[in-house]
Coordinates of C-alpha atoms and ligand atoms in Angstrom, one line a residue:
M23 CA 3.0 18.4 -17.2
L24 CA 1.7 15.0 -17.9
I25 CA 3.2 12.2 -15.6
L26 CA 2.8 8.7 -16.3
V27 CA 2.7 6.5 -13.2
L28 CA 3.6 2.8 -13.6
N29 CA 3.4 0.0 -11.0
A30 CA 4.9 -3.0 -12.4
G31 CA 4.1 -6.4 -10.9
S32 CA 5.5 -9.9 -11.9
S33 CA 2.5 -10.4 -14.3
S34 CA 0.7 -7.1 -14.2
L35 CA 1.3 -3.4 -15.2
K36 CA -0.7 -0.7 -13.6
F37 CA -0.8 2.7 -15.3
N38 CA -2.2 6.1 -14.5
L39 CA -1.7 9.1 -16.8
M40 CA -2.0 12.4 -14.7
D41 CA -2.3 16.0 -15.7
M42 CA -0.4 17.7 -12.9
D43 CA -1.6 21.1 -13.8
R44 CA -5.0 20.1 -12.5
E45 CA -3.8 16.9 -10.5
E46 CA -6.4 15.1 -12.5
T47 CA -6.2 11.4 -13.9
L48 CA -6.7 11.4 -17.6
A49 CA -6.2 7.6 -18.1
E50 CA -5.8 4.6 -15.8
G51 CA -5.8 0.8 -16.2
I52 CA -3.9 -2.4 -15.9
A53 CA -2.5 -5.0 -18.2
E54 CA -2.8 -8.4 -16.5
R55 CA -1.6 -11.9 -17.1
I56 CA 1.9 -10.7 -18.6
G57 CA 3.8 -13.8 -19.5
L58 CA 0.8 -15.9 -19.3
S59 CA -1.9 -17.1 -21.5
E60 CA -5.2 -15.1 -21.9
G61 CA -3.6 -11.7 -21.2
F62 CA -5.6 -8.5 -21.3
I63 CA -5.5 -4.8 -20.8
R64 CA -8.4 -2.8 -19.4
W65 CA -8.7 0.8 -18.8
T66 CA -10.7 3.9 -18.4
I67 CA -9.7 6.8 -20.5
Q68 CA -11.4 10.1 -20.0
G69 CA -14.3 8.2 -18.4
E70 CA -14.8 5.7 -21.2
K71 CA -14.0 2.2 -20.3
G72 CA -12.1 -0.3 -22.7
R73 CA -10.6 -3.8 -22.8
I74 CA -8.6 -5.7 -25.2
E75 CA -7.4 -9.4 -25.1
L76 CA -3.7 -9.5 -25.8
D77 CA -1.0 -12.2 -25.0
M78 CA 2.1 -10.1 -23.8
N79 CA 5.4 -12.0 -23.4
G80 CA 6.7 -9.1 -21.2
H81 CA 6.4 -5.7 -19.9
K82 CA 7.5 -4.1 -23.2
K83 CA 4.7 -5.5 -25.1
A84 CA 2.3 -4.4 -22.3
L85 CA 3.5 -0.9 -22.3
S86 CA 3.7 -0.5 -26.0
A87 CA 0.0 -1.6 -26.1
I88 CA -1.0 0.8 -23.4
M89 CA 0.7 3.6 -25.2
E90 CA -1.0 2.7 -28.5
Q91 CA -4.3 3.2 -26.6
L92 CA -3.2 6.5 -25.2
H93 CA -1.8 7.9 -28.4
Q94 CA -5.4 7.2 -30.1
T95 CA -7.1 9.0 -27.2
V96 CA -5.5 11.4 -24.8
L97 CA -2.0 12.0 -26.1
V98 CA -2.9 13.7 -29.4
G99 CA -1.6 17.1 -30.7
D100 CA 1.3 18.4 -28.6
R101 CA 0.4 16.3 -25.5
E102 CA 3.3 14.1 -24.4
V103 CA 4.3 12.3 -21.3
G104 CA 6.8 14.8 -19.5
A105 CA 8.0 12.2 -16.9
V106 CA 7.4 8.7 -15.8
G107 CA 7.0 7.9 -12.0
H108 CA 7.7 4.3 -10.8
R109 CA 6.3 2.7 -7.7
V110 CA 9.2 0.8 -6.1
V111 CA 8.3 -1.2 -3.0
H112 CA 11.6 -1.3 -1.2
G113 CA 14.2 1.5 -0.7
A114 CA 15.8 0.3 2.5
N115 CA 18.1 2.9 4.0
S116 CA 19.3 4.2 0.7
F117 CA 16.2 6.0 -0.5
V118 CA 14.1 8.4 1.4
D119 CA 13.0 10.6 -1.3
P120 CA 11.8 10.3 -4.8
E121 CA 14.8 9.8 -7.0
L122 CA 15.6 10.8 -10.5
I123 CA 16.8 7.4 -12.0
T124 CA 20.4 7.3 -13.3
P125 CA 22.4 4.3 -13.9
A126 CA 23.8 4.6 -10.2
V127 CA 20.3 4.6 -8.8
L128 CA 19.3 1.8 -11.0
T129 CA 22.2 -0.2 -9.6
E130 CA 21.2 0.6 -6.1
I131 CA 17.5 -0.3 -6.7
E132 CA 18.8 -3.7 -8.0
A133 CA 20.7 -4.3 -4.6
M134 CA 17.2 -3.9 -3.0
T135 CA 16.3 -7.2 -4.5
F136 CA 17.7 -8.8 -1.3
Y137 CA 14.8 -7.1 0.7
A138 CA 12.0 -7.8 -1.9
P139 CA 12.9 -10.6 -4.2
L140 CA 9.2 -10.9 -5.5
H141 CA 8.8 -7.2 -6.1
I142 CA 12.1 -5.6 -7.1
P143 CA 12.8 -7.7 -10.4
P144 CA 9.3 -6.5 -12.0
S145 CA 10.0 -2.9 -10.9
L146 CA 13.4 -3.1 -12.6
S147 CA 11.7 -4.5 -15.8
G148 CA 9.1 -1.6 -15.7
I149 CA 11.9 1.0 -15.4
R150 CA 14.0 -0.4 -18.2
T151 CA 10.9 -0.8 -20.4
A152 CA 9.9 2.8 -19.9
Q153 CA 13.5 4.1 -20.4
E154 CA 13.5 2.2 -23.8
L155 CA 10.0 3.5 -24.9
F156 CA 10.6 7.0 -23.7
P157 CA 14.2 7.9 -24.6
G158 CA 15.1 11.3 -22.9
V159 CA 12.0 11.4 -20.7
P160 CA 12.9 11.7 -17.0
Q161 CA 12.2 8.6 -15.0
V162 CA 11.5 8.9 -11.2
A163 CA 11.5 5.9 -8.6
V164 CA 9.2 6.7 -5.6
F165 CA 9.5 4.2 -2.7
D166 CA 6.9 2.6 -0.5
T167 CA 9.4 2.7 2.5
A168 CA 10.4 6.3 2.2
F169 CA 7.6 7.9 4.4
H170 CA 8.7 5.8 7.4
H171 CA 12.4 6.7 7.4
T172 CA 11.6 9.1 10.3
M173 CA 10.7 6.3 12.7
P174 CA 13.0 6.4 15.8
D175 CA 15.5 3.8 16.1
Y176 CA 13.8 2.0 19.1
A177 CA 10.9 1.8 16.9
Y178 CA 12.6 0.0 14.1
T179 CA 15.1 -2.1 16.0
Y180 CA 14.6 -5.9 16.3
G181 CA 15.9 -7.7 19.4
L182 CA 18.6 -9.3 17.3
P183 CA 22.4 -9.2 17.9
Y184 CA 23.1 -5.7 17.0
E185 CA 26.2 -6.4 14.6
L186 CA 24.1 -9.2 13.0
S187 CA 21.3 -6.6 12.2
Q188 CA 23.9 -4.2 11.0
R189 CA 25.7 -6.5 8.8
L190 CA 22.5 -7.8 7.1
G191 CA 20.6 -4.6 7.3
L192 CA 17.7 -6.3 9.5
R193 CA 15.3 -3.6 10.8
R194 CA 11.8 -2.5 10.4
F195 CA 11.1 -0.5 7.3
G196 CA 7.4 -0.3 6.8
F197 CA 5.4 -0.2 3.6
H198 CA 2.5 1.6 1.9
G199 CA 4.3 4.9 2.7
T200 CA 2.7 6.9 -0.1
S201 CA -0.8 5.8 1.1
H202 CA -0.3 6.6 4.7
Q203 CA 1.1 10.0 3.9
Y204 CA -1.7 10.6 1.7
V205 CA -4.5 9.9 4.0
A206 CA -2.7 11.3 6.9
E207 CA -2.4 14.7 5.0
Q208 CA -6.0 14.4 3.9
T209 CA -7.2 13.9 7.5
A210 CA -5.6 17.1 8.4
V211 CA -7.4 18.8 5.5
L212 CA -10.7 17.3 6.7
L213 CA -10.0 18.5 10.3
D214 CA -8.9 21.9 8.9
R215 CA -6.0 21.8 11.3
P216 CA -2.1 22.0 10.6
F217 CA -0.7 18.5 9.7
D218 CA 2.4 19.2 11.7
Q219 CA 0.4 19.5 14.9
L220 CA -1.7 16.3 14.9
K221 CA -1.4 12.8 16.1
I222 CA -2.9 10.5 13.6
V223 CA -3.3 6.7 13.3
T224 CA -3.7 5.5 9.7
C225 CA -5.0 2.1 8.9
H226 CA -4.4 1.0 5.4
L227 CA -6.3 -2.2 5.1
G228 CA -6.5 -4.1 1.8
N229 CA -5.1 -7.3 0.8
G230 CA -1.9 -6.2 2.3
S231 CA -2.6 -4.2 5.5
S232 CA -0.3 -1.8 7.7
I233 CA -1.1 0.7 10.4
T234 CA 1.0 3.8 11.1
A235 CA 1.4 6.4 13.7
V236 CA 1.9 9.8 12.3
Q237 CA 2.8 12.6 14.9
N238 CA 3.4 16.3 13.9
G239 CA 3.5 15.2 10.1
K240 CA 6.1 12.3 10.6
C241 CA 5.8 8.6 10.7
V242 CA 6.8 7.5 14.2
D243 CA 5.9 3.9 13.8
T244 CA 4.4 1.4 11.5
S245 CA 3.2 -2.2 11.7
M246 CA 5.1 -3.7 8.7
G247 CA 8.7 -4.6 9.1
L248 CA 11.7 -5.6 7.0
T249 CA 9.2 -7.3 4.8
P250 CA 5.4 -6.9 4.3
L251 CA 4.8 -9.9 6.5
E252 CA 4.7 -8.2 9.8
G253 CA 1.8 -6.6 11.5
V254 CA -1.9 -7.6 11.4
I255 CA -3.1 -10.7 9.5
M256 CA -3.7 -10.0 5.9
G257 CA -5.5 -11.7 2.9
T258 CA -3.0 -14.5 2.6
R259 CA -0.1 -13.1 4.8
C260 CA 0.3 -14.3 8.4
G261 CA 1.3 -11.0 10.2
N262 CA 3.0 -11.3 13.6
L263 CA 4.0 -14.7 14.5
D264 CA 6.2 -16.0 17.6
P265 CA 9.6 -16.7 15.7
G266 CA 9.4 -20.0 17.8
V267 CA 6.5 -20.9 15.2
I268 CA 9.1 -20.7 12.3
T269 CA 11.6 -22.9 14.0
T270 CA 8.8 -25.3 15.0
L271 CA 7.6 -25.6 11.3
L272 CA 11.1 -26.0 10.0
E273 CA 11.7 -28.9 12.3
Q274 CA 8.4 -30.6 12.5
E275 CA 7.2 -30.1 8.9
N276 CA 10.6 -30.4 7.3
M277 CA 10.2 -27.1 5.5
D278 CA 13.0 -25.2 3.8
G279 CA 13.1 -21.5 3.6
K280 CA 11.4 -21.3 0.3
A281 CA 8.5 -23.5 1.3
L282 CA 8.1 -21.4 4.5
A283 CA 8.1 -18.0 2.5
N284 CA 5.4 -19.4 0.3
L285 CA 3.4 -20.5 3.3
L286 CA 3.7 -17.3 5.3
N287 CA 3.0 -15.2 2.2
K288 CA 0.3 -17.1 0.4
K289 CA -1.5 -19.6 2.6
C290 CA -2.1 -17.7 5.8
G291 CA -4.1 -14.7 7.1
L292 CA -7.9 -14.6 6.2
L293 CA -7.4 -17.4 3.7
G294 CA -5.6 -19.6 6.1
I295 CA -7.6 -19.0 9.2
S296 CA -11.1 -19.1 7.5
G297 CA -10.4 -21.8 4.9
V298 CA -12.9 -19.6 2.8
S299 CA -11.1 -17.0 0.9
S300 CA -8.4 -14.3 1.0
D301 CA -11.1 -11.8 0.0
C302 CA -12.4 -10.0 3.0
R303 CA -15.9 -9.5 1.3
E304 CA -16.3 -13.2 0.8
V305 CA -15.2 -14.0 4.6
E306 CA -17.7 -11.5 5.7
E307 CA -20.4 -13.0 3.5
A308 CA -19.4 -16.6 5.0
M309 CA -19.6 -15.1 8.7
G310 CA -23.1 -13.8 7.9
N311 CA -23.9 -17.5 6.9
K312 CA -22.6 -18.6 10.5
N313 CA -19.2 -19.9 9.3
K314 CA -17.1 -20.1 12.6
R315 CA -13.8 -20.0 11.1
A316 CA -14.8 -17.1 9.0
K317 CA -15.7 -15.2 12.1
L318 CA -12.6 -16.2 13.9
A319 CA -10.4 -14.8 10.9
L320 CA -12.2 -11.6 10.9
E321 CA -12.1 -11.2 14.6
T322 CA -8.5 -11.9 14.4
L323 CA -7.9 -9.1 11.9
W324 CA -10.2 -6.7 13.9
Y325 CA -8.5 -7.4 17.2
G326 CA -5.1 -6.8 15.6
V327 CA -6.2 -3.5 14.2
L328 CA -7.5 -2.5 17.7
K329 CA -4.3 -3.3 19.4
Y330 CA -2.2 -1.3 17.0
V331 CA -4.6 1.7 17.4
G332 CA -4.2 1.5 21.2
G333 CA -0.7 0.9 21.0
Y334 CA 0.1 3.8 18.8
A335 CA -2.2 6.1 20.8
A336 CA 0.1 5.3 23.7
A337 CA 3.2 5.8 21.6
M338 CA 2.2 9.2 20.8
N339 CA 0.7 9.9 24.2
G340 CA -2.8 10.6 22.7
V341 CA -4.4 10.6 19.3
D342 CA -6.5 13.2 17.3
A343 CA -7.8 11.1 14.6
V344 CA -8.0 7.4 13.5
T345 CA -8.4 7.1 9.7
F346 CA -9.4 4.2 7.7
T347 CA -8.2 3.5 4.0
G348 CA -7.6 0.7 1.4
G349 CA -10.3 -1.7 0.2
I350 CA -11.3 -3.1 3.6
G351 CA -10.7 0.2 5.6
E352 CA -12.9 2.1 3.1
N353 CA -15.6 -0.5 2.6
S354 CA -16.0 -2.8 5.6
N355 CA -18.5 -1.0 8.1
A356 CA -18.2 -4.2 10.1
L357 CA -14.5 -3.9 10.8
R358 CA -14.9 -0.1 11.6
T359 CA -17.8 -0.8 13.9
W360 CA -16.1 -3.5 15.9
V361 CA -12.8 -1.4 16.1
C362 CA -14.2 2.1 16.7
S363 CA -16.8 1.0 19.2
R364 CA -14.0 -0.3 21.4
L365 CA -12.2 3.1 21.4
T366 CA -14.5 4.9 23.9
Y367 CA -11.7 4.8 26.6
L368 CA -10.1 7.4 24.2
G369 CA -13.4 9.4 24.1
A370 CA -14.0 8.2 20.4
R371 CA -17.8 8.0 19.4
L372 CA -18.8 6.4 16.2
D373 CA -21.7 7.8 14.3
A374 CA -23.2 4.4 13.3
A375 CA -25.6 5.8 10.7
V376 CA -22.8 7.6 8.9
N377 CA -20.5 4.6 9.1
D378 CA -23.2 2.3 7.7
K379 CA -23.7 4.7 4.6
R380 CA -22.0 3.7 1.5
S381 CA -19.7 6.6 0.1
K382 CA -16.6 7.1 -2.0
V383 CA -15.7 10.4 -0.5
A384 CA -13.4 11.3 2.4
R385 CA -15.7 11.7 5.5
F386 CA -15.9 11.6 9.2
I387 CA -17.7 8.6 10.7
S388 CA -17.4 10.0 14.3
T389 CA -20.1 12.1 16.1
P390 CA -19.4 16.0 16.3
D391 CA -18.6 15.4 20.3
S392 CA -16.0 12.8 19.6
A393 CA -13.0 13.5 21.2
V394 CA -11.1 11.5 18.6
A395 CA -12.0 12.2 15.0
L396 CA -12.7 9.0 13.1
A397 CA -12.2 9.2 9.4
V398 CA -12.7 7.2 6.1
I399 CA -10.4 8.5 3.2
P400 CA -10.0 6.9 0.0
T401 CA -6.3 6.5 -0.8
N402 CA -4.6 7.8 -3.8
E403 CA -1.1 6.4 -4.1
E404 CA -0.9 7.3 -7.9
L405 CA -1.3 11.0 -7.1
M406 CA 1.5 10.8 -4.5
I407 CA 3.7 9.1 -7.0
A408 CA 2.9 11.6 -9.5
R409 CA 3.7 14.4 -7.0
G410 CA 6.9 12.8 -6.0
T411 CA 7.9 12.5 -9.6
L412 CA 7.0 16.2 -10.4
H413 CA 9.0 17.3 -7.3
A414 CA 12.1 15.2 -8.3
V415 CA 12.0 16.4 -12.0
E416 CA 11.7 20.2 -10.8
K417 CA 14.4 19.8 -8.4
Ligands
ADP11 P1 -4.7 -4.1 -2.5 O1 -4.0 -4.1 -1.1 O2 -4.4 -5.4 -3.4 O3 -4.5 -2.8 -3.2 P2 -7.4 -3.3 -1.9 O4 -7.0 -2.2 -1.1 O5 -8.2 -3.2 -3.2 O6 -6.2 -4.3 -2.2 O7 -8.4 -4.3 -1.1 C1 -9.0 -5.5 -1.4 C2 -9.7 -6.0 -0.1 O8 -10.7 -5.1 0.2 C3 -10.3 -7.4 -0.3 O9 -10.1 -8.1 0.7 C4 -11.8 -6.9 -0.5 O10 -12.5 -8.1 -0.1 C5 -11.9 -5.8 0.4 N1 -13.1 -5.2 0.1 C6 -13.7 -4.5 -0.9 N2 -14.9 -4.1 -0.8 C7 -15.2 -4.6 0.4 C8 -16.5 -4.6 1.1 N3 -17.7 -3.9 0.7 N4 -16.5 -5.1 2.4 C9 -15.6 -5.8 2.9 N5 -14.3 -5.8 2.3 C10 -14.3 -5.4 1.0

């Protein structure tokens, strides 16, 4: 079966067409600047790169143009899209498995807008567009929060009045679930050991970053919370803060909720501390040029990652593997060196030569005698969404 995976953002639409008989990507790409001027779509179809400039007033125009490209190339003869899988950022308590989208499910996803006001509306638009363009083709929603639903209550509870938390649904949910699940499973494959007998810390570090403890195949804790702001500092997000900082900002800077949300989501993290960029590569470059605030920003991130790894090793009473993924996790030797060289108390030994070598394949970066396996595994969220979609359709 061919599955089209869609990830709709407010001004973008990512797509990936997968042949699930071989779990192979036939086409992938992104439409950018939807609803803005100078829109464009770029893709790789069967290894060939392409790009068109196109102003798109909405997701429908974008998806129609993408389908036009696919119909001219891979979707020929009797090859058709058998199902569409949608990435949906928040499933809260309602969704813990991929869901075949019915009118009732769509209504419930709409109710998630409370939790993710920036992400859910574009997801809904992506789903409605696909329903319109693929009448009769099953549509499935795969949730970023789903993998984390196995966390014990003491790991997801905030220290707020219990009734208030219950009434508003305030608890930690976690994100990047498909990525954490994928790299944790692949860590077991790399180790050639059963997934359900391992203790793994997965570090998904990109523009958004989260760290997860996976014990016996299940998530037992994760660093992001009710929203993707909690945890380590990110490109532009603040990560953990004393809640007193928020009340101070409200009072001292006369901010309202909207201004505060904008600050915490868009002006903090690597960008806010360094003043250089939200892009880790650029901040590393600035640090190389002796920029002190760039160094401070990076060390704040590295130290945050180190503390989560240690915390989760404690939570699981040991750890078999620490795995890095995401743009920073896969590419920043500097981050991995800083963090891994401080895990000797766990018996972890980094192989510096292997760590420094550029590679795009899943690999160990620990020495053979390391008591904890250290691994780098490129993530594949699209494959997990396609697998979840196939599973929901076959059910
Ligand atoms: P997203 O969370 O949006 O999917 P990515 O996982 O692609 O983002 O991660 C993007 C981040 O990865 C950026 O901060 C980028 O600078 C960083 N990155 C990519 N390559 C490198 C590199 N060689 N060294 C350090 N950081 C890198």
